[in-house]
Coordinates of C-alpha atoms and ligand atoms in Angstrom, one line a residue:
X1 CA -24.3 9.1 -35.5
X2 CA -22.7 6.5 -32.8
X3 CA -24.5 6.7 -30.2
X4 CA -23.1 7.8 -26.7
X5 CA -21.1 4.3 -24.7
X6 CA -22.6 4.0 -21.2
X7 CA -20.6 3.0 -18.3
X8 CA -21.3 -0.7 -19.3
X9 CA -19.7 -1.2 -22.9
X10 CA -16.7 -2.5 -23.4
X11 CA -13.5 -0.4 -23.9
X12 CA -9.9 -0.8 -24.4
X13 CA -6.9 1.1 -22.8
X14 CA -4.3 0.5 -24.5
X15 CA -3.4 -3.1 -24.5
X16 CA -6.1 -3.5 -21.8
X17 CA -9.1 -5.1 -22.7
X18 CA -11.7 -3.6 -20.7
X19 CA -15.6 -5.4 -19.9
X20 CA -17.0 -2.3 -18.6
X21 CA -15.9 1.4 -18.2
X22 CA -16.1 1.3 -14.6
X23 CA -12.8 1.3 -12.8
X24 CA -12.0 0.5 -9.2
X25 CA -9.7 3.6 -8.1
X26 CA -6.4 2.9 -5.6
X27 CA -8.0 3.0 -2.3
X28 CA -5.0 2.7 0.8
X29 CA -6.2 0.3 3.4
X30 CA -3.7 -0.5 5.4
X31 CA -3.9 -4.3 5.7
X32 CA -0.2 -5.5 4.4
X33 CA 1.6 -6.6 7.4
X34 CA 5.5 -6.3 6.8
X35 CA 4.6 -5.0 3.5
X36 CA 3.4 -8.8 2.0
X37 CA 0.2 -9.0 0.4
X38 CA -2.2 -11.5 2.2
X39 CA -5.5 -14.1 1.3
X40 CA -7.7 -11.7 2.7
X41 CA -6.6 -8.7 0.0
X42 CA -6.8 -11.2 -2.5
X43 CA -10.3 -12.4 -1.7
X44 CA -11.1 -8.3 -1.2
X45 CA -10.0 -7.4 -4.9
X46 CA -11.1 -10.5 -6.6
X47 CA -15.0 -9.4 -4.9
X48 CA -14.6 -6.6 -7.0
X49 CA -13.3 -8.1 -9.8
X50 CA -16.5 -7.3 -12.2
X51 CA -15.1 -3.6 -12.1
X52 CA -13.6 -2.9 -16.3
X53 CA -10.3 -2.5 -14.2
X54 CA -9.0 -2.8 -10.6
X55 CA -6.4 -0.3 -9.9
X56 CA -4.5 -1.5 -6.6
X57 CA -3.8 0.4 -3.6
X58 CA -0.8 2.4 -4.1
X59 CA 2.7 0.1 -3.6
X60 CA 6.1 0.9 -2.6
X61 CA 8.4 0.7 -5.1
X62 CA 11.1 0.2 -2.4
X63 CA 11.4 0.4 1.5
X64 CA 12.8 4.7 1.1
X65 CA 9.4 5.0 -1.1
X66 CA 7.1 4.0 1.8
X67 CA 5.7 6.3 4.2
X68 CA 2.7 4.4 6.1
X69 CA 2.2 1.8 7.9
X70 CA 1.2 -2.2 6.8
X71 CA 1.2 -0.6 3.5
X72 CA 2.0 -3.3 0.4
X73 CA 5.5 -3.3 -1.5
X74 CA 6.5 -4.5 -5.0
X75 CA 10.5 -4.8 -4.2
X76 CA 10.6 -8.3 -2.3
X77 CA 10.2 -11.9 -3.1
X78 CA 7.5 -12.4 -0.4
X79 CA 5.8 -9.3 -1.3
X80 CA 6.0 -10.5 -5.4
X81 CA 4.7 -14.0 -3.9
X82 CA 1.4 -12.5 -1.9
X83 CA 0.6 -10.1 -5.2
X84 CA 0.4 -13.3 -7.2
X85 CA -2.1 -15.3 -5.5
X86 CA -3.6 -11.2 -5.9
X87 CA -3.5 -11.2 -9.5
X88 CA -4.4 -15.2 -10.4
X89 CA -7.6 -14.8 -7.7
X90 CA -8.7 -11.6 -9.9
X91 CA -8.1 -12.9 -13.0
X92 CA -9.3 -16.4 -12.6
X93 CA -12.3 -14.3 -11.6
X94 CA -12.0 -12.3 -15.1
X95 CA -10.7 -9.3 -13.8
X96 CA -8.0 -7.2 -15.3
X97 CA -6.0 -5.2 -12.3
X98 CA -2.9 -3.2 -12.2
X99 CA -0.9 -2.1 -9.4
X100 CA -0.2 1.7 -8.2
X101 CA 3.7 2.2 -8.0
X102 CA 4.3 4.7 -5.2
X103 CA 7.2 6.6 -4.2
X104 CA 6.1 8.9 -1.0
X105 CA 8.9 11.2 -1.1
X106 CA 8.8 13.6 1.9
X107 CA 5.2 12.1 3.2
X108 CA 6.7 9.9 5.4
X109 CA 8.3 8.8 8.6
X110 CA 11.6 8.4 10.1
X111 CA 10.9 5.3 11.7
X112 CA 9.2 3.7 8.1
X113 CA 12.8 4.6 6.9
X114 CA 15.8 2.3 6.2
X115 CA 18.4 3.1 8.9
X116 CA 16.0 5.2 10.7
X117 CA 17.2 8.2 8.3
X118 CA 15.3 10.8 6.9
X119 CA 12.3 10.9 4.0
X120 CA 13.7 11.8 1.1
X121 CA 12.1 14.8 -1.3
X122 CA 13.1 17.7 -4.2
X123 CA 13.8 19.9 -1.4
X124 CA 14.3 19.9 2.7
X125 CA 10.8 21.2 3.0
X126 CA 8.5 19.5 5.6
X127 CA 5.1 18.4 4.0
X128 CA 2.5 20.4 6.3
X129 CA 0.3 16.5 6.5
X130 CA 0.2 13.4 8.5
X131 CA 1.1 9.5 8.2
X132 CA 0.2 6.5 9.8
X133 CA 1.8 4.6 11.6
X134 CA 0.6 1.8 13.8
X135 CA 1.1 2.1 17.2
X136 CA 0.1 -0.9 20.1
X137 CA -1.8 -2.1 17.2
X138 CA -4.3 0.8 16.8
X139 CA -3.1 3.4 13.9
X140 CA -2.3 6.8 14.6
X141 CA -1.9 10.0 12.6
X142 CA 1.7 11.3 13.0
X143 CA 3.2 14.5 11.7
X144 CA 5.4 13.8 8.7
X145 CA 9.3 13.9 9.3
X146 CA 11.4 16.3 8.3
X147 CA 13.3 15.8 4.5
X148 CA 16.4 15.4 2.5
X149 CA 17.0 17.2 -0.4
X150 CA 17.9 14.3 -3.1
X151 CA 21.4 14.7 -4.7
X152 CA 21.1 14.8 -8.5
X153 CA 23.1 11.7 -8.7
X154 CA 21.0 9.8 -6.3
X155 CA 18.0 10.6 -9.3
X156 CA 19.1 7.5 -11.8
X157 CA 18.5 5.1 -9.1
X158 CA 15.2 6.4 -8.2
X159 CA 14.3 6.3 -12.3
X160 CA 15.6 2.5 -11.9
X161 CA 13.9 1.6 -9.0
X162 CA 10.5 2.6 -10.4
X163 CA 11.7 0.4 -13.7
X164 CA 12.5 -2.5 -11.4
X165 CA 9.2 -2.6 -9.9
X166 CA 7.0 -2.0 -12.8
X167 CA 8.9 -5.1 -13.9
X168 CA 8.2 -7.3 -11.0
X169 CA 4.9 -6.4 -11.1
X170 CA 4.3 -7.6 -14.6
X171 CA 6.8 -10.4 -15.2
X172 CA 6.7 -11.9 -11.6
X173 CA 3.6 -11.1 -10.1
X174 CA 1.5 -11.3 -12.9
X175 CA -0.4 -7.9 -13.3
X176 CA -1.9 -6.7 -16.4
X177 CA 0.1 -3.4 -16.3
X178 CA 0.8 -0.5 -14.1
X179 CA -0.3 2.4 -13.0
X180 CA 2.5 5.7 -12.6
X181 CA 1.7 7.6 -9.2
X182 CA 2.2 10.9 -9.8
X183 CA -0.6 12.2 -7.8
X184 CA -1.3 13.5 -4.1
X185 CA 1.6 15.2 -3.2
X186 CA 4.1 12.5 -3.5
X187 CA 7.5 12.2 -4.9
X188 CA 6.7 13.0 -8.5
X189 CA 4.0 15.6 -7.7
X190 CA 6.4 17.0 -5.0
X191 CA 8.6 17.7 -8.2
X192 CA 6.4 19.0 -10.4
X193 CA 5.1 21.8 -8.4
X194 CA 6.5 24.3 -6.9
X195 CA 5.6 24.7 -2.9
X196 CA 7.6 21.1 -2.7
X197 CA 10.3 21.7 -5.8
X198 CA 12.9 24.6 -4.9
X199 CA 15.6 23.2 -7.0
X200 CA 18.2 24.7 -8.7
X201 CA 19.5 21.8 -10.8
X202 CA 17.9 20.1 -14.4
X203 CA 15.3 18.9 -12.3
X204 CA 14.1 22.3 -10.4
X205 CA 12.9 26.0 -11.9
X206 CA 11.2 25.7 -15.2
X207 CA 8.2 23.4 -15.9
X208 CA 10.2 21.4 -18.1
X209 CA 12.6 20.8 -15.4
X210 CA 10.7 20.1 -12.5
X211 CA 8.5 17.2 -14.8
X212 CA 11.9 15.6 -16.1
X213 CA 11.6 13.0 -13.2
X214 CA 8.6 12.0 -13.7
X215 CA 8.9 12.0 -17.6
X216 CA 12.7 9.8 -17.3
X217 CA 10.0 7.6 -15.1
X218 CA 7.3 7.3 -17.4
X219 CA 10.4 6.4 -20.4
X220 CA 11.7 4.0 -17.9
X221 CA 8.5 2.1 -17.3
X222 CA 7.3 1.8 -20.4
X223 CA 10.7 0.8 -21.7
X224 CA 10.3 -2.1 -19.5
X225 CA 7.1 -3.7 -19.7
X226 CA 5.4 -1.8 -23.1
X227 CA 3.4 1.8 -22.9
X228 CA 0.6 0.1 -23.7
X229 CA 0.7 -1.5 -19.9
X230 CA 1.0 1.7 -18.7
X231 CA -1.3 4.3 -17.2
X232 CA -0.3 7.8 -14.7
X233 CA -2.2 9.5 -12.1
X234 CA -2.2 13.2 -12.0
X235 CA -4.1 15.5 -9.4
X236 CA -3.4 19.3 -10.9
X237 CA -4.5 21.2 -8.0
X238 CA -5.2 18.7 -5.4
X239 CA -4.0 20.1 -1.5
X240 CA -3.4 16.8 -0.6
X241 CA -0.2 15.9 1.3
X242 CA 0.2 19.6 1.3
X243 CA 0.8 19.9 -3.0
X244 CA 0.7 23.0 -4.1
X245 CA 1.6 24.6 -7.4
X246 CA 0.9 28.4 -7.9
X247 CA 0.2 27.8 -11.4
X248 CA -1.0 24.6 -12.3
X249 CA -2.6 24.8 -15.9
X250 CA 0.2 24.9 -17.8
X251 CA 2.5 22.8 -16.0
X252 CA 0.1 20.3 -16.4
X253 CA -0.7 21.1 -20.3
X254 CA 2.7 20.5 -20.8
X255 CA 2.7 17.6 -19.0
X256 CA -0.2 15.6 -21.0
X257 CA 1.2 17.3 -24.3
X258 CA 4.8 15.3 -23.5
X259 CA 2.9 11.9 -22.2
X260 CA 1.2 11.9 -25.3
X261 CA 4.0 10.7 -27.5
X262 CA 4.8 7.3 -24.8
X263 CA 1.1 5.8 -26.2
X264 CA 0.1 5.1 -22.9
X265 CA -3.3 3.0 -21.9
X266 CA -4.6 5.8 -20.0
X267 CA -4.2 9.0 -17.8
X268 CA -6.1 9.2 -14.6
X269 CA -7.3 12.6 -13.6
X270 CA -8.0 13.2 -10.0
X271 CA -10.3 16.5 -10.7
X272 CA -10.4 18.6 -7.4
X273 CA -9.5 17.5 -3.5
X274 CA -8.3 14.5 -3.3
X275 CA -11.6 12.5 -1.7
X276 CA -12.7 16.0 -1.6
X277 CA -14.8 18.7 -3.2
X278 CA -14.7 18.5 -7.1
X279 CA -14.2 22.3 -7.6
X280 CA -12.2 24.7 -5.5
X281 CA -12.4 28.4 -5.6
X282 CA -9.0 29.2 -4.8
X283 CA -7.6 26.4 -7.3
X284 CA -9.7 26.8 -10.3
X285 CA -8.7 24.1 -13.5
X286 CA -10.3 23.7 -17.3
X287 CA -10.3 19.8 -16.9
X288 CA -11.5 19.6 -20.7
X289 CA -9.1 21.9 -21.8
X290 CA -6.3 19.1 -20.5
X291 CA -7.9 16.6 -22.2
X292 CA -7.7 18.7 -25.1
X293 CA -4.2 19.9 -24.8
X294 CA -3.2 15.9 -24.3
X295 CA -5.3 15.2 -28.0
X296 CA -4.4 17.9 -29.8
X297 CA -0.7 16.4 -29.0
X298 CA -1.6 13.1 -30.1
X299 CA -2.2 11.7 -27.0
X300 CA -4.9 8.2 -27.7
X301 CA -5.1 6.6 -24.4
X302 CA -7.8 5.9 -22.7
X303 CA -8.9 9.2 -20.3
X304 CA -9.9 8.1 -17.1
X305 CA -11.7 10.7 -14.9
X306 CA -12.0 10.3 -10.5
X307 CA -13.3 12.1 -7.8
X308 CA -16.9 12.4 -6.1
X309 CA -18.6 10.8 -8.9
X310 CA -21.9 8.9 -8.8
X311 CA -23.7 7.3 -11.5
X312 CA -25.2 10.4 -12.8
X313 CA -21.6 12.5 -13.0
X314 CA -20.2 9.5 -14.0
X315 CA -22.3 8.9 -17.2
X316 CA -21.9 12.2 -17.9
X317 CA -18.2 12.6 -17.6
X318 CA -18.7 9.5 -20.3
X319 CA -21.2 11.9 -22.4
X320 CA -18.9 14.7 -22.6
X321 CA -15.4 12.8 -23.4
X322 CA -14.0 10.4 -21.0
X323 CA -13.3 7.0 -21.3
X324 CA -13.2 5.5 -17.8
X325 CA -14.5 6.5 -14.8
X326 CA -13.2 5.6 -11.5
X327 CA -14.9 5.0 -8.5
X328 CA -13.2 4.9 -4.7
X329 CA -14.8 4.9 -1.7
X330 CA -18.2 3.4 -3.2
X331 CA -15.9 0.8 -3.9
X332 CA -14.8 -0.1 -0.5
X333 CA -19.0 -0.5 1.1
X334 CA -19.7 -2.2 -2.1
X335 CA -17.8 -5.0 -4.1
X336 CA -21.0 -5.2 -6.9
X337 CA -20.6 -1.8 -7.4
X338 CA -21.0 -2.7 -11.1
X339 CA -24.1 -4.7 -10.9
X340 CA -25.5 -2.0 -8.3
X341 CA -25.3 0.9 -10.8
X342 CA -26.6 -1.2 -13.9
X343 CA -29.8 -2.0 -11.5
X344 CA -29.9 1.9 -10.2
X345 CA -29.8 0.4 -6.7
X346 CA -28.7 1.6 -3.3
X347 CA -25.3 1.4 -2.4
X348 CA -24.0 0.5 0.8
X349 CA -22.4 3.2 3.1
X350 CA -18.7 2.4 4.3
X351 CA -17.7 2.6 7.4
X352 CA -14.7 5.1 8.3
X353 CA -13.5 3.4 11.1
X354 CA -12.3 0.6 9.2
X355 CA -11.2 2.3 6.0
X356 CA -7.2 2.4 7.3
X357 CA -6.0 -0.9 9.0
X358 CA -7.7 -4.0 10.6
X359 CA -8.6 -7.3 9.1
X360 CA -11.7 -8.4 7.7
X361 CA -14.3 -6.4 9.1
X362 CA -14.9 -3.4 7.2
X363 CA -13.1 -4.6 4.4
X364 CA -14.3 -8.3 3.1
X365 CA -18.0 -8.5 4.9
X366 CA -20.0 -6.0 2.9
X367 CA -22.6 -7.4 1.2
X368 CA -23.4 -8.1 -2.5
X369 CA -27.5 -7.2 -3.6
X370 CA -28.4 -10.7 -3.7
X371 CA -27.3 -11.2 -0.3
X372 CA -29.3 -8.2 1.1
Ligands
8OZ401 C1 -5.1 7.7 2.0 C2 -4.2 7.3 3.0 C3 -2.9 7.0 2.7 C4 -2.4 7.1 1.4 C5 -3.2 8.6 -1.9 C6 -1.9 6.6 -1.5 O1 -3.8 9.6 -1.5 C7 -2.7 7.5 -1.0 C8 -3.3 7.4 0.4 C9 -4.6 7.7 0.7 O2 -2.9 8.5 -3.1

């Protein structure tokens, strides 16, 4: 019998070669001026560069797909310039990373907006959440503005704009692949479920429909930089940003069942609240019955769980199926989360105040074990 991997062994996703099976989840911080990666995020990812992967905060894919403040893009040639002295720090560190491409859709603000105009989203229906904007140089939480219902026509561009950056991020600024955001209540989870998705077009009503977009993105992407780059976030029953599907198992069953023919590197499950509790009464979801549906399809990327874990959870997410687990906030209070787990030794505890925004403190000064 081959015995059961620990969170330590080597792995591969896709055409990612993988040290560990410990992976650094998107984690929004709030430090990119303008939108331009700076030194300091380098320096912050490539301390936690002995993570099996580095998954990036999430990044615009273009100035409509943003909706906070000092939040990182992927559409500009200074933004494209920062993210490579990003991606050589990591790597010459021998980290693997991959960026987060983010649309917001409706979870944003008119005055993150070009022209001032408004978000745009499946349907003119406010998200019930905040943003952040910055405001005299402290951030504040802001109710989201009110949306636009996208044209069908205006959808092509949208596809092509997500295809664009995917390809900047790999050709120009020298990631090892992507990561699909369709998690959290933003644009591509606005259209899959139904409190966000009252369409009555090819991309609104049936399940089939209201995933098209996200399924012409996932084509799109892979058609530009190989599926084998590619990986998608997913958060079934998350309330987060206000996401809200009545019926989430077999949207998502059919969701898995159709990635599984693009060979991805891996699907990231966000199993219950978003940074949240892992199991919600009123939102109940067989997590091992996705995973199944997504085999049982053909589906043989890498399947990356997230959410509350710690090393126990985590090694037994491992025991019973998963390939990669992915750890956020530990992540932020402690850049050797790797070596810390390995050891069994106490982790740091972050400090809130500093988790959105600000420079250094909070964010490059924690300190490694042998340090302590
Ligand atoms: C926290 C604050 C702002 C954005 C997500 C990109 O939830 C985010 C995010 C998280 O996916």
């Amino acid at each position: 019998m081959t015995p059961i991997a620990t969170l330590f062994d080597p792995v591969h996703a896709g055409d990612l070669q993988l040290a560990n099976r410990i992976v650094m989840a998107p984690l929004t911080r709030n430090r990119a001026p303008e939108a331009i990666p700076t030194p300091l995020m380098a320096q912050y990812y490539t301390q936690r560069a002995s993570a099996g992967l580095l998954i990036t905060e999430a990044a615009a894919i273009s100035q409509q797909g943003q909706g906070y403040a000092d939040v990182p893009g992927l559409y500009g040639t200074e933004q494209l310039d920062g993210w490579k002295q990003v991606t050589h720090s990591v790597h010459a560190a021998g980290g693997k990373i991959v960026v987060q491409l983010w649309h917001v859709g409706r979870v944003s603000h008119t005055s993150l907006q070009p022209q001032g105009g408004k978000p745009v989203a499946p349907s003119a229906i406010t998200a019930k959440t905040k943003t952040v904007l910055i405001k005299d140089g402290v951030p504040a939480f802001v109710d989201t503005s009110e949306p636009r219902a996208l044209l069908t026509t205006e959808l092509p561009a949208i596809v092509h704009t997500y295809q664009a950056a995917a390809r900047n991020a790999v050709e120009t600024a020298g990631f090892d692949g992507v990561e699909i955001h369709a998690a959290n209540g933003y644009l591509l989870d606005q259209f899959l479920k139904l409190g966000s998705n009252q369409r009555r077009d090819d991309f609104g009503g049936s399940i089939e429909n209201r995933a098209r977009l996200l399924l012409e993105v996932v084509q799109a992407v892979t058609q530009a930089v190989g599926a084998g780059r590619v990986g998608i976030r997913l958060s079934p029953v998350t309330p987060a940003n206000d996401a809200f599907d009545p019926d989430p198992q077999p949207l998502f069953d059919y969701v898995v069942r159709a990635l599984a023919a693009f060979k991805l590197a891996y699907i990231h499950i966000i199993e219950g609240a978003t940074a949240g509790d892992r199991e919600l009464p009123d939102r109940p979801f067989d997590y091992t019955g996705l995973r199944r549906a997504y085999r049982a399809a053909g589906g043989k990327g890498a399947w990356m769980v997230n959410n509350g874990l710690d090393k126990a959870l985590a090694q037994a997410a491992i025991a019973n199926g998963a390939d990669l687990v992915a750890f956020g906030r530990p992540f932020i209070a402690n850049p050797d989360l790797v070596a810390r787990l390995r050891k069994g030794a106490v982790l740091n505890e972050g400090d809130r105040s500093t988790y959105y925004g600000g420079g250094a403190k909070g964010y490059t000064d924690y300190p490694t074990l042998s340090k302590d």
